[in-house]
């Protein structure tokens, strides 16, 4: 089959690889009909996630048709149309039973690596480094899905691929980011980053009853999309002092909750940012926590800082005194996918949201290397790319 | 290293024999290997580099400190399994589950009731040692000691109800006197072959089999062109070339 493989920093290639086969009794094989590129993939592309190796198959946002199942698979059947969440979970450990699916104890074959770095290991993830399990991902024509009964969400008839594809990651991720803010009537939520995750966070905050949402980015097309979702917007490139602006917009209180939907590759200017860039370039750190510093500083007293943006290592110059002084609550982590998929599918079915709004580009799998560049450089007003692994390439 | 819990007295095991001290050559080699690994680690400048630098530092340290000491160590590992203590005990006590279902069997059981501790087979290092059960209380603990003097070890597995609905805490405390000197031991540690890591992986597999019904794996999945460096790292990721790939065999197959 064809699969998109990581071949080093800034280098991805479509290669011919073996078709996946059932390896364990609870596995299933899915023929992929649609797959997407995520902001998280950009961290791999840019070389900031350790334990990626040349030849690793990328992709963790995908859906398709079940074509084979292991002998312990009961719920999912051949022919089912399914969306697969990016966190692989066993469904039976203490964490799975307490809705902490991305903390599953039993799905990371390389748990020891993550234990060495983080103390304990999270669940395995598709296409996201050896430390996170080393599972081949879904920017390919087929994928092996371990514990398919636990993960796969069956798609009811009448919904297009593009309406449900993002239940594999970014819709639940945005939703959990908003839910983590304990939104109460009257709350003002500020969201840094209007990428795909930010867009779903904005809409989820409203679904959960936020009074106002303030969205922050510097790309016009992304800010426009945020405004279409009901948010007030700030172009941080055009304001002198972002924190003063936020204070001004919230009657001097500050936002009740601040969400970092940017993560470790935050864009920044000034001395602190220059220092972060330099450290990252010298491989002394993996993270540029510009936005994390800002959300802590901006958040109101007793407020919540919610962090869906990914961080990897040891962060520098975090204003922890401000966090302590204001008594902030921190919530973060890989999304507890299986907790949200059914609930959010209902929202899609009821027409509360059509997740396909975020798609700006459609390519064949063969065009993926070009699509990665375009998405990374935010060229051509690109917000979200969807790939069809069976289409003929545009470039030909 | 001081052993604080003397398992031998508690569980009827024998005390360890006396063993000759480490040679000067071994010490020199340890120092050299430690220095080389530290340099490699520092040059790599990523998390793995840091781990290597740390490992190299450990070798340097052990090279300097292990001059005249016989190699004796201990390992303690605990896991919580979402099953009752009796279920976990029964699973561990059932010889059927030892050799057949664990990918890295800790114990093997032959037909005449003989128990063998087996380590490192997966890494091309088949280590065997005969074991005698010295003490046991069903549902609570099992203690063992080695029968021969090549690799002396003794230990105890405890099964204890975990608080709330968390299941069972299974813990293994192991004391050993390594058959090889500190260099081999330290180098093996870097490759994840030290007794503690092997013990941890063994217990992890018991947990995975009991909770999830299978041991997660990626062996045999599709991969693209690996290139030289990533091919070298396949050992680290427990990956095998396509020719050797075969689906995992499970209990009951
Ligand atoms: N927690 C999870 O499980 C999970 C799941 C999916 C994605 N993520 C993470 O969420 C983050 C966003 O993902 P995405 O797909 O939207 O990525 P993206 O790269 O498309 O979006 C990031 C956005 O942040 C903006 N940005 C950069 N610097 C900024 C700054 N200083 N202030 C305000 N905005 C700034 C960029 O302009 C961009 O629009 C990534 O870190 C990704 O890894 C996490
Ligand atoms: Zn994603
Ligand atoms: Zn689990």
XYZ file of C-alpha atoms and ligand atoms in Angstrom:
695
model
C 0.000 0.000 0.000
C 0.946 3.668 -0.134
C 1.849 5.369 3.142
C 3.302 8.707 4.127
C 6.565 8.176 5.992
C 8.612 10.528 8.127
C 12.146 10.693 6.756
C 13.682 13.350 8.964
C 13.089 16.987 9.853
C 11.133 18.747 7.070
C 11.023 15.569 5.032
C 8.026 13.301 4.472
C 7.671 10.878 1.565
C 4.982 8.663 0.097
C 6.397 5.148 0.076
C 5.249 1.661 -0.870
C 5.092 -0.444 2.290
C 3.542 -3.779 3.289
C -0.185 -3.857 3.949
C -0.928 -4.052 7.666
C -2.039 -7.411 9.055
C -3.756 -8.505 12.263
C -1.061 -8.931 14.916
C -3.131 -9.267 18.090
C -6.572 -10.792 18.758
C -8.277 -7.451 19.401
C -6.892 -5.763 16.237
C -8.872 -4.614 13.238
C -7.748 -3.418 9.812
C -9.345 -0.326 8.317
C -9.283 0.714 4.669
C -8.889 4.448 4.981
C -11.261 6.697 3.051
C -10.227 10.064 4.515
C -7.320 11.231 6.649
C -6.134 14.656 7.796
C -2.970 16.528 8.696
C -2.912 17.889 12.251
C -1.007 20.691 13.953
C 0.523 17.905 16.047
C 1.987 16.414 12.846
C 3.784 19.705 12.309
C 5.701 19.178 15.568
C 6.957 15.899 14.057
C 7.610 17.510 10.676
C 9.640 20.255 12.309
C 11.595 17.688 14.309
C 10.546 18.640 17.838
C 9.264 15.283 19.047
C 11.994 12.854 20.158
C 12.073 9.176 19.120
C 10.738 9.686 15.596
C 12.658 7.508 13.150
C 12.964 7.496 9.359
C 10.342 5.144 7.928
C 7.688 5.791 10.593
C 4.215 5.953 9.033
C 2.509 9.240 9.979
C -1.092 10.195 10.674
C -3.526 9.986 13.572
C -6.726 11.516 12.185
C -8.441 9.000 9.934
C -11.580 7.019 9.166
C -12.658 4.291 6.811
C -14.156 0.867 6.379
C -13.339 -2.164 8.539
C -11.936 -4.880 6.263
C -10.599 -7.407 8.775
C -10.938 -8.160 12.480
C -9.031 -10.302 14.997
C -10.734 -13.180 16.761
C -11.465 -11.255 19.968
C -13.240 -8.412 18.175
C -16.996 -8.491 18.776
C -18.587 -5.066 18.529
C -17.084 -3.909 15.250
C -17.804 -5.903 12.075
C -16.305 -6.104 8.612
C -17.949 -3.490 6.429
C -18.599 -1.038 9.293
C -17.769 2.588 8.567
C -15.741 3.885 11.498
C -13.876 6.915 12.795
C -10.826 5.950 14.858
C -9.747 8.082 17.866
C -6.030 8.813 18.001
C -5.540 7.495 21.544
C -5.321 3.705 21.671
C -7.051 2.328 24.779
C -7.675 -1.156 26.196
C -11.014 -0.322 27.823
C -10.259 -2.473 30.869
C -7.590 -0.868 32.996
C -8.285 1.467 35.909
C -7.682 4.541 33.732
C -9.964 3.463 30.886
C -12.680 2.628 33.420
C -12.399 6.150 34.844
C -12.645 7.922 31.474
C -8.914 8.678 31.382
C -8.420 6.913 28.056
C -5.227 8.668 27.008
C -3.668 7.399 30.241
C -4.417 3.739 29.375
C -1.885 1.435 31.033
C -1.857 -1.332 28.460
C -1.388 0.032 24.959
C 2.130 1.453 24.748
C 4.635 -1.255 23.741
C 7.435 1.190 24.539
C 6.051 2.261 27.898
C 9.533 2.047 29.420
C 10.735 4.968 27.285
C 8.000 7.273 28.444
C 8.457 6.064 32.026
C 12.102 7.110 31.830
C 11.154 10.578 30.607
C 7.856 11.304 32.370
C 7.762 8.865 35.298
C 4.719 7.036 33.915
C 3.571 6.172 30.428
C 0.412 7.295 28.659
C -1.532 5.318 26.079
C -0.163 4.430 22.676
C -0.933 6.894 19.871
C -1.085 6.388 16.114
C 1.842 7.724 14.106
C 3.365 9.736 16.919
C 6.918 8.604 17.776
C 8.278 5.446 19.331
C 8.038 6.838 22.809
C 4.238 7.034 22.314
C 4.068 3.440 21.114
C 5.594 3.487 17.650
C 2.291 2.546 16.001
C 2.088 3.021 12.229
C -0.306 5.871 11.480
C -3.193 6.494 9.142
C -1.872 8.798 6.433
C -1.939 5.629 4.376
C -4.344 3.415 2.467
C -4.804 0.926 5.287
C -4.123 0.953 9.008
C -4.033 -1.605 11.788
C -6.217 -0.500 14.706
C -5.398 -2.224 18.027
C -8.349 -2.645 20.427
C -10.680 -1.615 17.616
C -13.784 -2.456 19.687
C -12.837 0.151 22.280
C -11.914 2.957 19.943
C -13.786 2.831 16.698
C -16.889 4.990 16.465
C -19.497 3.602 14.053
C -20.736 6.246 11.641
C -24.506 6.340 11.154
C -25.830 6.547 7.592
C -26.498 9.984 6.202
C -23.283 11.619 7.402
C -20.408 12.354 4.999
C -16.822 11.432 5.811
C -15.919 15.096 6.122
C -18.639 15.725 8.705
C -17.323 13.050 11.092
C -13.595 12.762 10.301
C -12.590 15.266 12.987
C -14.156 13.146 15.727
C -10.787 11.346 15.444
C -9.021 14.206 17.225
C -9.555 17.938 16.846
C -13.265 18.231 17.669
C -12.949 16.231 20.921
C -9.681 18.055 21.625
C -11.302 21.474 21.274
C -14.292 20.272 23.281
C -12.194 18.920 26.148
C -10.168 22.145 26.187
C -13.409 24.077 26.669
C -14.951 21.600 29.107
C -11.795 21.821 31.211
C -12.638 25.510 31.794
C -15.711 24.667 33.927
C -17.652 27.281 31.953
C -20.416 29.012 33.951
C -23.026 31.509 32.747
C -21.397 34.868 32.110
C -17.907 33.450 31.564
C -15.497 35.042 29.118
C -13.058 32.583 27.569
C -9.877 33.669 25.768
C -8.332 31.282 23.253
C -4.794 31.606 21.896
C -4.406 30.034 18.438
C -7.069 29.876 15.719
C -5.731 26.770 14.052
C -8.076 23.798 13.632
C -7.933 23.015 17.371
C -8.616 26.643 18.270
C -11.588 26.730 15.872
C -13.228 23.739 17.543
C -12.425 25.142 20.964
C -14.282 28.374 20.108
C -17.398 26.512 18.976
C -17.259 24.094 21.908
C -16.989 26.959 24.401
C -20.267 28.324 23.022
C -21.855 24.847 23.046
C -20.938 24.696 26.740
C -22.516 28.057 27.485
C -19.735 30.657 27.359
C -20.998 34.237 27.278
C -18.130 35.589 25.169
C -15.107 34.081 23.455
C -12.031 36.097 22.540
C -9.824 34.446 19.902
C -6.181 35.395 19.306
C -3.991 34.742 16.243
C -2.223 36.699 13.530
C -3.505 35.105 10.318
C -6.490 36.914 8.813
C -8.206 33.871 7.338
C -8.032 32.072 10.675
C -9.315 35.106 12.564
C -12.119 35.424 10.015
C -13.112 31.808 10.611
C -13.014 32.450 14.375
C -15.330 35.419 13.974
C -17.696 33.309 11.883
C -17.842 30.976 14.885
C -19.029 33.849 17.076
C -15.740 34.917 18.664
C -14.428 38.444 19.138
C -10.929 38.564 17.716
C -7.526 40.051 18.468
C -4.718 40.102 15.920
C -1.780 40.014 18.301
C 0.487 41.415 15.616
C -1.591 44.567 15.499
C -1.924 45.344 19.203
C 0.794 46.901 21.272
C 0.172 44.976 24.469
C -1.945 41.862 24.252
C -2.461 41.514 28.007
C -3.554 45.152 28.331
C -5.943 44.607 25.419
C -7.489 41.582 27.164
C -7.846 43.513 30.400
C -9.493 46.337 28.488
C -11.940 43.972 26.788
C -12.958 42.294 30.057
C -13.682 45.292 32.259
C -10.329 44.954 33.984
C -11.149 41.468 35.348
C -9.261 39.345 32.837
C -10.720 36.287 31.077
C -12.346 33.697 33.381
C -10.474 30.995 31.522
C -7.503 31.092 29.153
C -6.820 28.341 26.635
C -3.439 27.653 25.020
C -4.359 26.036 21.676
C -0.925 26.785 20.232
C 1.602 24.596 22.015
C 5.334 24.235 21.757
C 5.895 26.038 18.451
C 4.422 29.363 19.450
C 5.401 32.304 17.329
C 6.802 35.178 19.338
C 8.724 38.397 19.241
C 10.923 40.155 21.765
C 13.781 39.061 23.970
C 12.150 36.061 25.643
C 11.015 34.666 22.291
C 14.443 35.128 20.711
C 15.901 33.226 23.636
C 13.364 30.377 23.148
C 14.162 30.139 19.416
C 17.866 30.011 20.123
C 17.504 27.306 22.750
C 15.302 25.226 20.499
C 17.705 25.554 17.580
C 20.580 24.412 19.759
C 18.454 21.454 20.872
C 18.713 22.574 24.460
C 14.950 22.475 24.696
C 11.977 21.278 22.679
C 9.497 23.938 23.638
C 8.887 27.642 23.025
C 6.381 28.432 25.773
C 5.534 32.012 24.711
C 1.794 31.418 24.822
C 1.887 29.453 28.059
C 3.550 32.431 29.748
C 0.878 34.736 28.359
C -2.132 32.646 29.394
C -0.842 32.456 32.961
C -0.274 36.192 33.072
C -3.619 37.062 31.463
C -5.908 34.766 33.436
C -8.142 36.287 36.107
C -7.707 35.444 39.805
C -8.946 31.943 40.578
C -9.369 31.251 36.853
C -8.584 28.185 34.783
C -5.695 27.684 32.376
C -6.564 24.937 29.890
C -3.797 23.581 27.663
C -4.665 21.459 24.619
C -1.491 22.671 22.856
C 1.260 20.067 23.057
C 4.420 20.453 25.168
C 7.209 17.907 25.333
C 10.030 18.787 27.651
C 11.215 20.963 30.496
C 9.880 24.500 30.141
C 11.784 27.628 30.869
C 10.793 30.931 32.500
C 7.231 29.999 33.383
C 5.719 32.686 35.665
C 4.781 30.229 38.351
C 4.617 32.942 40.958
C 1.750 34.534 39.029
C -0.028 31.181 38.823
C 0.366 30.654 42.561
C -0.414 34.240 43.477
C -3.700 34.149 41.567
C -4.624 30.619 42.618
C -4.996 29.317 39.063
C -6.219 25.853 38.111
C -4.323 24.001 35.368
C -5.905 21.368 33.111
C -4.164 19.724 30.188
C -3.174 16.564 28.413
C -3.762 14.323 25.462
C -7.496 14.259 24.823
C -9.531 11.565 26.611
C -10.950 10.722 23.195
C -13.329 7.862 23.949
C -15.058 9.988 26.595
C -16.279 12.459 23.963
C -16.773 10.734 20.608
C -20.371 9.507 21.127
C -21.464 12.775 22.740
C -20.020 14.892 19.936
C -21.408 12.625 17.219
C -24.845 13.516 18.618
C -24.090 17.223 18.227
C -23.148 16.567 14.598
C -26.308 14.510 14.010
C -28.511 17.181 15.582
C -26.931 19.779 13.316
C -25.481 21.828 16.210
C -22.199 21.881 14.314
C -20.879 20.763 10.932
C -17.191 20.060 11.559
C -16.335 20.247 7.858
C -16.381 24.064 8.125
C -12.668 23.987 8.990
C -11.515 22.269 5.762
C -9.807 24.592 3.291
C -7.804 22.125 1.184
C -8.290 18.634 -0.242
C -5.420 16.611 -1.689
C -4.533 13.065 -2.657
C -2.120 11.162 -0.417
C 0.570 11.552 -3.104
C 0.360 15.304 -2.660
C 0.874 15.057 1.115
C 4.505 16.313 1.110
C 3.363 19.528 -0.595
C 0.337 19.724 1.705
C 2.574 19.520 4.791
C 4.666 22.449 3.531
C 1.618 24.525 2.737
C -0.046 23.840 6.112
C 3.155 24.496 8.027
C 3.849 27.789 6.240
C 0.143 28.795 6.415
C 0.283 29.458 2.666
C -2.757 29.887 0.435
C -4.949 30.621 3.486
C -4.607 26.985 4.520
C -6.377 26.040 7.765
C -7.041 22.301 7.502
C -5.984 19.719 4.915
C -7.874 16.511 4.215
C -6.270 13.712 2.188
C -7.888 11.037 0.044
C -5.527 8.042 -0.003
C -7.108 6.619 -3.168
C -7.379 9.736 -5.360
C -4.984 10.404 -8.223
C -2.458 13.153 -7.519
C -3.160 16.725 -8.617
C 0.454 17.379 -9.491
C 0.625 14.688 -12.217
C 24.870 -1.329 47.721
C 23.239 -2.365 50.964
C 20.399 -4.799 50.996
C 17.960 -3.624 53.586
C 15.481 -6.479 53.489
C 17.084 -9.836 53.949
C 14.714 -12.054 52.039
C 16.762 -15.129 52.845
C 16.005 -15.067 56.567
C 12.360 -14.303 56.095
C 11.582 -16.868 53.456
C 13.877 -19.791 54.096
C 16.428 -19.002 51.374
C 20.165 -19.588 51.695
C 22.673 -16.770 52.191
C 24.795 -15.838 49.133
C 28.250 -17.296 48.674
C 31.460 -15.217 48.746
C 32.677 -14.121 45.327
C 36.045 -12.779 44.144
C 36.504 -9.061 43.682
C 36.445 -7.204 40.383
C 39.663 -7.148 38.351
C 41.636 -4.022 37.440
C 40.991 -4.715 33.760
C 37.267 -4.677 34.301
C 37.525 -1.360 36.070
C 39.588 0.147 33.265
C 37.150 -1.069 30.634
C 34.215 0.319 32.573
C 35.864 3.718 32.770
C 36.599 3.725 29.026
C 33.090 2.639 28.068
C 31.601 5.188 30.434
C 33.626 8.007 28.946
C 32.718 6.996 25.370
C 29.019 6.787 26.115
C 28.999 10.107 27.933
C 30.633 11.815 24.973
C 28.126 10.272 22.575
C 25.279 11.378 24.817
C 26.505 14.930 25.122
C 26.982 15.176 21.353
C 23.455 13.965 20.620
C 21.833 16.720 22.630
C 18.375 15.290 22.774
C 16.518 13.348 25.410
C 18.084 10.098 24.419
C 21.409 11.841 24.407
C 20.701 12.901 27.950
C 19.852 9.320 28.875
C 23.083 8.099 27.324
C 25.105 10.772 29.046
C 23.474 9.695 32.296
C 24.231 6.046 31.598
C 27.810 6.896 30.749
C 28.092 8.826 33.969
C 26.826 5.811 35.825
C 29.467 3.638 34.189
C 32.174 6.107 35.098
C 30.885 6.134 38.614
C 30.682 2.369 38.905
C 34.128 2.032 37.326
C 35.531 4.170 40.081
C 33.516 2.832 42.967
C 33.282 -0.880 42.186
C 36.993 -1.543 42.526
C 36.903 -4.301 45.089
C 33.258 -5.177 45.478
C 31.509 -8.380 44.398
C 28.527 -7.593 42.233
C 25.390 -7.812 44.259
C 22.156 -6.009 43.601
C 18.532 -5.804 44.334
C 15.451 -4.855 42.394
C 11.968 -3.983 43.500
C 9.059 -3.561 41.146
C 5.351 -3.168 41.822
C 2.338 -3.017 39.527
C -1.365 -2.661 40.191
C -3.602 -5.052 38.294
C -7.369 -4.536 38.074
C -8.193 -8.070 39.333
C -8.589 -9.638 42.771
C -5.503 -10.897 44.662
C -6.686 -14.504 44.262
C -7.065 -14.091 40.485
C -3.606 -12.577 40.154
C -2.104 -15.250 42.391
C -3.771 -18.000 40.378
C -2.551 -16.498 37.134
C 1.027 -16.237 38.343
C 0.964 -19.669 39.981
C -0.374 -21.391 36.871
C 2.652 -22.745 34.976
C 0.585 -22.671 31.792
C 0.838 -18.916 31.808
C 4.597 -18.719 32.311
C 6.351 -19.914 29.231
C 3.533 -19.799 26.743
C 1.890 -16.436 26.956
C 4.565 -14.075 28.230
C 6.820 -12.819 25.516
C 9.652 -12.515 27.977
C 9.000 -15.389 30.351
C 10.405 -14.845 33.786
C 9.842 -18.416 34.855
C 9.588 -21.632 32.951
C 8.057 -24.817 34.229
C 8.916 -28.264 32.935
C 7.027 -31.521 33.345
C 8.809 -32.773 36.483
C 7.877 -29.658 38.435
C 11.258 -28.040 37.881
C 11.133 -24.219 37.785
C 13.632 -22.196 35.792
C 14.206 -18.450 35.796
C 14.774 -17.309 32.244
C 15.900 -13.854 31.218
C 16.956 -11.974 28.125
C 15.975 -14.542 25.518
C 14.458 -11.871 23.307
C 17.747 -10.030 23.300
C 19.679 -13.084 22.140
C 20.957 -13.699 25.634
C 19.341 -16.834 26.928
C 19.889 -16.961 30.614
C 18.589 -19.869 32.661
C 18.735 -20.646 36.326
C 17.000 -23.378 38.361
C 14.683 -22.187 41.062
C 13.308 -23.640 44.262
C 10.148 -22.318 45.910
C 11.101 -21.701 49.527
C 7.895 -20.365 50.985
C 4.359 -19.708 49.878
C 0.972 -18.605 51.163
C -1.767 -18.974 48.546
C -3.268 -15.641 47.539
C -0.605 -13.751 49.513
C 2.970 -14.480 48.538
C 5.424 -16.812 46.810
C 9.138 -16.852 47.727
C 11.917 -18.460 45.704
C 15.667 -18.986 45.735
C 18.145 -20.134 43.083
C 19.414 -23.703 43.304
C 22.770 -23.291 41.609
C 25.593 -20.859 42.316
C 26.204 -19.389 38.854
C 23.635 -16.681 39.279
C 22.393 -16.513 42.822
C 19.082 -14.893 43.413
C 16.135 -15.031 45.716
C 12.957 -13.117 45.910
C 9.367 -12.871 46.914
C 6.185 -12.008 45.019
C 3.473 -10.395 47.115
C -0.207 -10.067 46.276
C -2.076 -7.407 48.199
C -5.499 -5.883 47.761
C -5.153 -2.336 46.447
C -7.252 0.463 47.946
C -10.715 1.138 46.531
C -11.538 -0.481 43.214
C -7.936 -0.566 42.027
C -7.499 -4.327 42.176
C -4.283 -5.950 43.374
C -0.803 -4.677 44.073
C 1.628 -7.282 42.856
C 5.182 -6.638 43.943
C 8.417 -8.482 43.425
C 11.494 -7.953 45.557
C 14.576 -9.636 44.145
C 18.121 -9.923 45.468
C 20.854 -11.241 43.237
C 24.522 -11.742 42.811
C 25.306 -11.255 39.134
C 27.232 -13.949 37.233
C 29.294 -11.246 35.497
C 31.183 -8.222 36.676
C 30.049 -4.638 36.843
C 30.983 -3.743 33.236
C 28.688 -6.292 31.720
C 26.056 -5.347 34.216
C 26.294 -1.646 33.483
C 26.392 -2.074 29.717
C 23.424 -4.410 29.943
C 21.580 -1.805 32.003
C 21.969 0.711 29.220
C 20.365 -1.708 26.783
C 17.445 -2.210 29.181
C 18.729 -5.635 30.161
C 19.191 -5.063 33.862
C 17.241 -7.303 36.245
C 14.975 -4.503 37.375
C 13.917 -3.608 33.842
C 13.387 -7.244 32.896
C 11.326 -7.756 36.017
C 9.310 -4.654 35.228
C 8.576 -5.822 31.684
C 7.628 -9.278 32.950
C 5.136 -7.870 35.456
C 3.843 -5.429 32.880
C 3.055 -8.316 30.562
C 1.181 -10.175 33.298
C -0.863 -7.032 33.865
C -1.502 -6.545 30.154
C -2.575 -10.142 29.647
C -4.852 -10.114 32.683
C -6.462 -6.733 31.961
C -6.383 -6.318 28.199
C -6.070 -9.962 27.169
C -3.041 -9.294 24.996
C 0.404 -7.719 24.996
C 0.539 -4.603 22.812
C 2.917 -4.880 19.907
C 4.022 -3.261 16.687
C 6.198 -6.153 15.544
C 5.150 -6.906 11.993
C 3.490 -3.619 11.152
C 4.293 -1.714 7.938
C 7.353 0.553 7.982
C 8.975 2.707 5.321
C 12.665 2.853 4.465
C 14.457 2.868 7.809
C 17.910 4.013 6.757
C 21.096 3.196 8.629
C 20.626 4.882 11.982
C 17.023 3.845 12.480
C 17.906 0.262 11.530
C 20.523 0.259 14.256
C 17.925 1.459 16.747
C 15.516 -1.395 15.996
C 16.770 -3.245 19.053
C 15.751 -0.319 21.207
C 12.237 -0.332 19.780
C 11.957 -4.144 19.832
C 11.462 -4.088 16.083
C 12.460 -6.939 13.832
C 13.064 -6.979 10.072
C 10.143 -8.119 7.930
C 11.649 -11.550 7.272
C 11.477 -12.476 10.945
C 8.037 -11.028 11.482
C 5.306 -13.314 12.619
C 2.051 -12.699 14.404
C 2.174 -13.106 18.135
C 1.280 -16.493 19.550
C -1.193 -16.355 22.384
C -2.219 -18.684 25.170
C -4.869 -21.035 23.862
C -3.668 -20.889 20.248
N -4.077 17.739 23.471
C -4.265 16.995 22.398
O -4.639 15.848 22.504
C -4.061 17.614 21.067
C -4.718 17.099 19.946
C -4.549 17.753 18.718
C -3.713 18.843 18.615
N -3.058 19.305 19.724
C -2.166 20.465 19.689
O -2.888 21.663 19.571
C -2.039 22.660 19.015
C -2.737 23.367 17.874
O -3.050 22.460 16.837
P -3.583 22.992 15.424
O -3.898 21.818 14.589
O -4.643 23.984 15.627
O -2.212 23.661 14.876
P -1.868 24.929 13.961
O -0.394 24.967 13.864
O -2.648 24.895 12.692
O -2.400 26.169 14.801
C -1.646 26.887 15.705
C -2.116 28.332 15.624
O -1.508 29.068 16.671
C -1.190 30.358 16.167
N -0.145 30.964 17.001
C 1.195 30.784 16.956
N 1.816 31.555 17.851
C 0.845 32.246 18.493
C 0.873 33.225 19.526
N 2.015 33.614 20.059
N -0.316 33.737 19.956
C -1.494 33.324 19.413
N -1.571 32.406 18.411
C -0.407 31.885 17.961
C -0.737 30.077 14.753
O -0.790 31.253 13.968
C -1.731 29.011 14.317
O -2.862 29.572 13.704
C -0.778 21.926 18.589
O 0.208 22.058 19.597
C -1.219 20.496 18.532
O -0.146 19.598 18.707
C -3.228 18.697 20.929
Zn -4.244 15.607 15.713
Zn -6.747 0.870 29.393
